[in-house]
Amino acid sequence: MKVLGNLDWRHPLVRARVMVARPLQNALANAGLWRRPAAQEREIIQADAVPVSGDRTIQHRLVYKHPRPEYLDVESVLYTPSGLAVSNGKYVAQYSIRPPSTAEIFTTPRNVNAKKISKGTLIETETPYTYGDWVGDYVLSLVTTENIIEPLILPSFLAAKSYVIRDVEALGVNYVIADEPLQIDNARIIRKRVPSYYWGPDEVAAYRNKFGVTPPPAKKGSILYLARFDTVSEAAQRDYPSEDVADIVRSLGGEVFDTRGASPEAFNVLASKMETVIADQGSAVFGVMHSQTKNVIELAQDDWWHNANLFIANGAGVQNYAVIHIYNKTRDDLRQRIEGHLREFGALA
């Protein structure tokens, strides 16, 4: 269980650390030692309501109460390999890939002998740790703007992830990697305009357009299980009854896909087999953007569920969505629940 780095918020030590850090960081922001979005920019309200079957109730998509501008142009920004931006001697969260930590605020770099570049684009995000963060937060900005001034500046820790360069190159964006501090004379900042991963139909349409995705019809009655076999999350280890569910799905005439092989290209190939998707909770569910999936059954840990997959699936045209909590479920329990939702959705006679 991680306690440092990218944190598992369920761990009591992590909760204690956040309880201490949050008010301190707020005080440091109020003292002018770093900049965060103004309170008005952080206000969030509920939008579309999307029904859910099973162990979760109706969910509301969230939007910023005051829409943010698509981009800002800023002169003289110092950008670090960790994705943090310094302007006028202080870290600015709006220009960065994540807010700075308390320790980073106290050690803000100044008078750095940085490599100079004349222009480039930075992306404001909030959580740059996992593949889900990458697509849900960073790629979202790339596909919903036509106003990137190349090169795109990628922090070195992010560029080290294979899927990052793969996706940026697939989008045809020229980039440079900040493997040392960069002083950017004229920086364009693409703002974060969707809270967390709360995509809607417009965001899914933008993703499909930029990646050239045209989902084919799905074979009637097809079932595909997106399984997390021995997958170690970039955030925290989560265990799923994947072997049991794989046996259940095969007995129902469905197919099983090991999500360790997931990629946009893989989902393009699988799309015709995805009328119904059964999935261990995780960003592989984003694959429904490559298909005409009608039904999704998501298997989730009882205390670890984010409704991002629900809203992305809804934006992709999924009609029926169920969540099954997996704790203390026997194989027979899982079979009964899965078959019950398949019948509920008209996917099983």
JSON list of N, CA, C and O in Angstrom, two decimals, residues 295-321:
[
{"chain": "A", "resi": 295, "resn": "ASN", "atom": "N", "xyz": [-24.52, -2.12, -23.27]},
{"chain": "A", "resi": 295, "resn": "ASN", "atom": "CA", "xyz": [-24.63, -2.41, -21.84]},
{"chain": "A", "resi": 295, "resn": "ASN", "atom": "C", "xyz": [-23.24, -2.53, -21.22]},
{"chain": "A", "resi": 295, "resn": "ASN", "atom": "O", "xyz": [-22.33, -3.09, -21.83]},
{"chain": "A", "resi": 296, "resn": "VAL", "atom": "N", "xyz": [-23.10, -2.03, -20.00]},
{"chain": "A", "resi": 296, "resn": "VAL", "atom": "CA", "xyz": [-21.86, -2.19, -19.23]},
{"chain": "A", "resi": 296, "resn": "VAL", "atom": "C", "xyz": [-22.22, -2.68, -17.84]},
{"chain": "A", "resi": 296, "resn": "VAL", "atom": "O", "xyz": [-23.12, -2.14, -17.18]},
{"chain": "A", "resi": 297, "resn": "ILE", "atom": "N", "xyz": [-21.50, -3.71, -17.39]},
{"chain": "A", "resi": 297, "resn": "ILE", "atom": "CA", "xyz": [-21.56, -4.17, -16.00]},
{"chain": "A", "resi": 297, "resn": "ILE", "atom": "C", "xyz": [-20.15, -4.02, -15.43]},
{"chain": "A", "resi": 297, "resn": "ILE", "atom": "O", "xyz": [-19.22, -4.67, -15.89]},
{"chain": "A", "resi": 298, "resn": "GLU", "atom": "N", "xyz": [-20.00, -3.13, -14.46]},
{"chain": "A", "resi": 298, "resn": "GLU", "atom": "CA", "xyz": [-18.69, -2.83, -13.89]},
{"chain": "A", "resi": 298, "resn": "GLU", "atom": "C", "xyz": [-18.56, -3.50, -12.53]},
{"chain": "A", "resi": 298, "resn": "GLU", "atom": "O", "xyz": [-19.44, -3.37, -11.67]},
{"chain": "A", "resi": 299, "resn": "LEU", "atom": "N", "xyz": [-17.45, -4.22, -12.33]},
{"chain": "A", "resi": 299, "resn": "LEU", "atom": "CA", "xyz": [-17.17, -4.88, -11.06]},
{"chain": "A", "resi": 299, "resn": "LEU", "atom": "C", "xyz": [-16.20, -4.00, -10.28]},
{"chain": "A", "resi": 299, "resn": "LEU", "atom": "O", "xyz": [-15.09, -3.73, -10.74]},
{"chain": "A", "resi": 300, "resn": "ALA", "atom": "N", "xyz": [-16.63, -3.56, -9.11]},
{"chain": "A", "resi": 300, "resn": "ALA", "atom": "CA", "xyz": [-15.86, -2.55, -8.38]},
{"chain": "A", "resi": 300, "resn": "ALA", "atom": "C", "xyz": [-15.64, -2.96, -6.93]},
{"chain": "A", "resi": 300, "resn": "ALA", "atom": "O", "xyz": [-16.49, -3.61, -6.32]},
{"chain": "A", "resi": 301, "resn": "GLN", "atom": "N", "xyz": [-14.49, -2.57, -6.40]},
{"chain": "A", "resi": 301, "resn": "GLN", "atom": "CA", "xyz": [-14.29, -2.72, -4.96]},
{"chain": "A", "resi": 301, "resn": "GLN", "atom": "C", "xyz": [-15.27, -1.80, -4.24]},
{"chain": "A", "resi": 301, "resn": "GLN", "atom": "O", "xyz": [-15.55, -0.68, -4.68]},
{"chain": "A", "resi": 302, "resn": "ASP", "atom": "N", "xyz": [-15.79, -2.28, -3.12]},
{"chain": "A", "resi": 302, "resn": "ASP", "atom": "CA", "xyz": [-16.85, -1.56, -2.44]},
{"chain": "A", "resi": 302, "resn": "ASP", "atom": "C", "xyz": [-16.43, -0.14, -2.04]},
{"chain": "A", "resi": 302, "resn": "ASP", "atom": "O", "xyz": [-17.26, 0.78, -2.01]},
{"chain": "A", "resi": 303, "resn": "ASP", "atom": "N", "xyz": [-15.13, 0.06, -1.69]},
{"chain": "A", "resi": 303, "resn": "ASP", "atom": "CA", "xyz": [-14.67, 1.36, -1.22]},
{"chain": "A", "resi": 303, "resn": "ASP", "atom": "C", "xyz": [-13.77, 2.06, -2.24]},
{"chain": "A", "resi": 303, "resn": "ASP", "atom": "O", "xyz": [-13.04, 2.99, -1.89]},
{"chain": "A", "resi": 304, "resn": "TRP", "atom": "N", "xyz": [-13.79, 1.61, -3.49]},
{"chain": "A", "resi": 304, "resn": "TRP", "atom": "CA", "xyz": [-12.96, 2.25, -4.52]},
{"chain": "A", "resi": 304, "resn": "TRP", "atom": "C", "xyz": [-13.76, 2.28, -5.83]},
{"chain": "A", "resi": 304, "resn": "TRP", "atom": "O", "xyz": [-13.74, 1.35, -6.61]},
{"chain": "A", "resi": 305, "resn": "TRP", "atom": "N", "xyz": [-14.50, 3.34, -6.02]},
{"chain": "A", "resi": 305, "resn": "TRP", "atom": "CA", "xyz": [-15.26, 3.48, -7.26]},
{"chain": "A", "resi": 305, "resn": "TRP", "atom": "C", "xyz": [-15.34, 4.95, -7.61]},
{"chain": "A", "resi": 305, "resn": "TRP", "atom": "O", "xyz": [-15.65, 5.79, -6.76]},
{"chain": "A", "resi": 306, "resn": "HIS", "atom": "N", "xyz": [-15.02, 5.25, -8.86]},
{"chain": "A", "resi": 306, "resn": "HIS", "atom": "CA", "xyz": [-15.18, 6.61, -9.38]},
{"chain": "A", "resi": 306, "resn": "HIS", "atom": "C", "xyz": [-16.14, 6.50, -10.56]},
{"chain": "A", "resi": 306, "resn": "HIS", "atom": "O", "xyz": [-16.04, 5.58, -11.37]},
{"chain": "A", "resi": 307, "resn": "ASN", "atom": "N", "xyz": [-17.07, 7.43, -10.64]},
{"chain": "A", "resi": 307, "resn": "ASN", "atom": "CA", "xyz": [-18.08, 7.33, -11.69]},
{"chain": "A", "resi": 307, "resn": "ASN", "atom": "C", "xyz": [-17.62, 7.85, -13.04]},
{"chain": "A", "resi": 307, "resn": "ASN", "atom": "O", "xyz": [-18.43, 8.04, -13.96]},
{"chain": "A", "resi": 308, "resn": "ALA", "atom": "N", "xyz": [-16.32, 8.06, -13.22]},
{"chain": "A", "resi": 308, "resn": "ALA", "atom": "CA", "xyz": [-15.80, 8.51, -14.52]},
{"chain": "A", "resi": 308, "resn": "ALA", "atom": "C", "xyz": [-16.20, 7.57, -15.64]},
{"chain": "A", "resi": 308, "resn": "ALA", "atom": "O", "xyz": [-16.63, 8.01, -16.71]},
{"chain": "A", "resi": 309, "resn": "ASN", "atom": "N", "xyz": [-16.06, 6.25, -15.40]},
{"chain": "A", "resi": 309, "resn": "ASN", "atom": "CA", "xyz": [-16.40, 5.30, -16.45]},
{"chain": "A", "resi": 309, "resn": "ASN", "atom": "C", "xyz": [-17.86, 5.42, -16.85]},
{"chain": "A", "resi": 309, "resn": "ASN", "atom": "O", "xyz": [-18.21, 5.28, -18.02]},
{"chain": "A", "resi": 310, "resn": "LEU", "atom": "N", "xyz": [-18.73, 5.64, -15.88]},
{"chain": "A", "resi": 310, "resn": "LEU", "atom": "CA", "xyz": [-20.15, 5.79, -16.16]},
{"chain": "A", "resi": 310, "resn": "LEU", "atom": "C", "xyz": [-20.40, 6.94, -17.13]},
{"chain": "A", "resi": 310, "resn": "LEU", "atom": "O", "xyz": [-21.14, 6.80, -18.11]},
{"chain": "A", "resi": 311, "resn": "PHE", "atom": "N", "xyz": [-19.78, 8.10, -16.87]},
{"chain": "A", "resi": 311, "resn": "PHE", "atom": "CA", "xyz": [-20.08, 9.27, -17.70]},
{"chain": "A", "resi": 311, "resn": "PHE", "atom": "C", "xyz": [-19.43, 9.17, -19.07]},
{"chain": "A", "resi": 311, "resn": "PHE", "atom": "O", "xyz": [-20.00, 9.62, -20.07]},
{"chain": "A", "resi": 312, "resn": "ILE", "atom": "N", "xyz": [-18.24, 8.58, -19.15]},
{"chain": "A", "resi": 312, "resn": "ILE", "atom": "CA", "xyz": [-17.63, 8.36, -20.45]},
{"chain": "A", "resi": 312, "resn": "ILE", "atom": "C", "xyz": [-18.46, 7.37, -21.25]},
{"chain": "A", "resi": 312, "resn": "ILE", "atom": "O", "xyz": [-18.71, 7.56, -22.46]},
{"chain": "A", "resi": 313, "resn": "ALA", "atom": "N", "xyz": [-18.92, 6.30, -20.59]},
{"chain": "A", "resi": 313, "resn": "ALA", "atom": "CA", "xyz": [-19.76, 5.32, -21.27]},
{"chain": "A", "resi": 313, "resn": "ALA", "atom": "C", "xyz": [-21.07, 5.95, -21.73]},
{"chain": "A", "resi": 313, "resn": "ALA", "atom": "O", "xyz": [-21.53, 5.73, -22.86]},
{"chain": "A", "resi": 314, "resn": "ASN", "atom": "N", "xyz": [-21.68, 6.75, -20.87]},
{"chain": "A", "resi": 314, "resn": "ASN", "atom": "CA", "xyz": [-22.92, 7.43, -21.24]},
{"chain": "A", "resi": 314, "resn": "ASN", "atom": "C", "xyz": [-22.71, 8.35, -22.44]},
{"chain": "A", "resi": 314, "resn": "ASN", "atom": "O", "xyz": [-23.52, 8.39, -23.37]},
{"chain": "A", "resi": 315, "resn": "GLY", "atom": "N", "xyz": [-21.59, 9.07, -22.43]},
{"chain": "A", "resi": 315, "resn": "GLY", "atom": "CA", "xyz": [-21.28, 9.94, -23.56]},
{"chain": "A", "resi": 315, "resn": "GLY", "atom": "C", "xyz": [-21.03, 9.18, -24.84]},
{"chain": "A", "resi": 315, "resn": "GLY", "atom": "O", "xyz": [-21.22, 9.71, -25.94]},
{"chain": "A", "resi": 316, "resn": "ALA", "atom": "N", "xyz": [-20.60, 7.91, -24.70]},
{"chain": "A", "resi": 316, "resn": "ALA", "atom": "CA", "xyz": [-20.34, 7.07, -25.88]},
{"chain": "A", "resi": 316, "resn": "ALA", "atom": "C", "xyz": [-21.59, 6.37, -26.38]},
{"chain": "A", "resi": 316, "resn": "ALA", "atom": "O", "xyz": [-21.51, 5.63, -27.37]},
{"chain": "A", "resi": 317, "resn": "GLY", "atom": "N", "xyz": [-22.72, 6.56, -25.69]},
{"chain": "A", "resi": 317, "resn": "GLY", "atom": "CA", "xyz": [-23.97, 5.97, -26.16]},
{"chain": "A", "resi": 317, "resn": "GLY", "atom": "C", "xyz": [-24.41, 4.72, -25.44]},
{"chain": "A", "resi": 317, "resn": "GLY", "atom": "O", "xyz": [-25.41, 4.09, -25.84]},
{"chain": "A", "resi": 318, "resn": "VAL", "atom": "N", "xyz": [-23.71, 4.33, -24.37]},
{"chain": "A", "resi": 318, "resn": "VAL", "atom": "CA", "xyz": [-24.12, 3.16, -23.59]},
{"chain": "A", "resi": 318, "resn": "VAL", "atom": "C", "xyz": [-25.48, 3.45, -22.95]},
{"chain": "A", "resi": 318, "resn": "VAL", "atom": "O", "xyz": [-25.69, 4.49, -22.34]},
{"chain": "A", "resi": 319, "resn": "GLN", "atom": "N", "xyz": [-26.40, 2.49, -23.08]},
{"chain": "A", "resi": 319, "resn": "GLN", "atom": "CA", "xyz": [-27.78, 2.69, -22.62]},
{"chain": "A", "resi": 319, "resn": "GLN", "atom": "C", "xyz": [-28.02, 2.20, -21.20]},
{"chain": "A", "resi": 319, "resn": "GLN", "atom": "O", "xyz": [-28.84, 2.76, -20.47]},
{"chain": "A", "resi": 320, "resn": "ASN", "atom": "N", "xyz": [-27.33, 1.14, -20.81]},
{"chain": "A", "resi": 320, "resn": "ASN", "atom": "CA", "xyz": [-27.57, 0.51, -19.51]},
{"chain": "A", "resi": 320, "resn": "ASN", "atom": "C", "xyz": [-26.24, 0.31, -18.78]},
{"chain": "A", "resi": 320, "resn": "ASN", "atom": "O", "xyz": [-25.28, -0.16, -19.39]},
{"chain": "A", "resi": 321, "resn": "TYR", "atom": "N", "xyz": [-26.21, 0.63, -17.49]},
{"chain": "A", "resi": 321, "resn": "TYR", "atom": "CA", "xyz": [-24.97, 0.56, -16.73]},
{"chain": "A", "resi": 321, "resn": "TYR", "atom": "C", "xyz": [-25.28, 0.03, -15.34]},
{"chain": "A", "resi": 321, "resn": "TYR", "atom": "O", "xyz": [-26.18, 0.52, -14.66]}
]
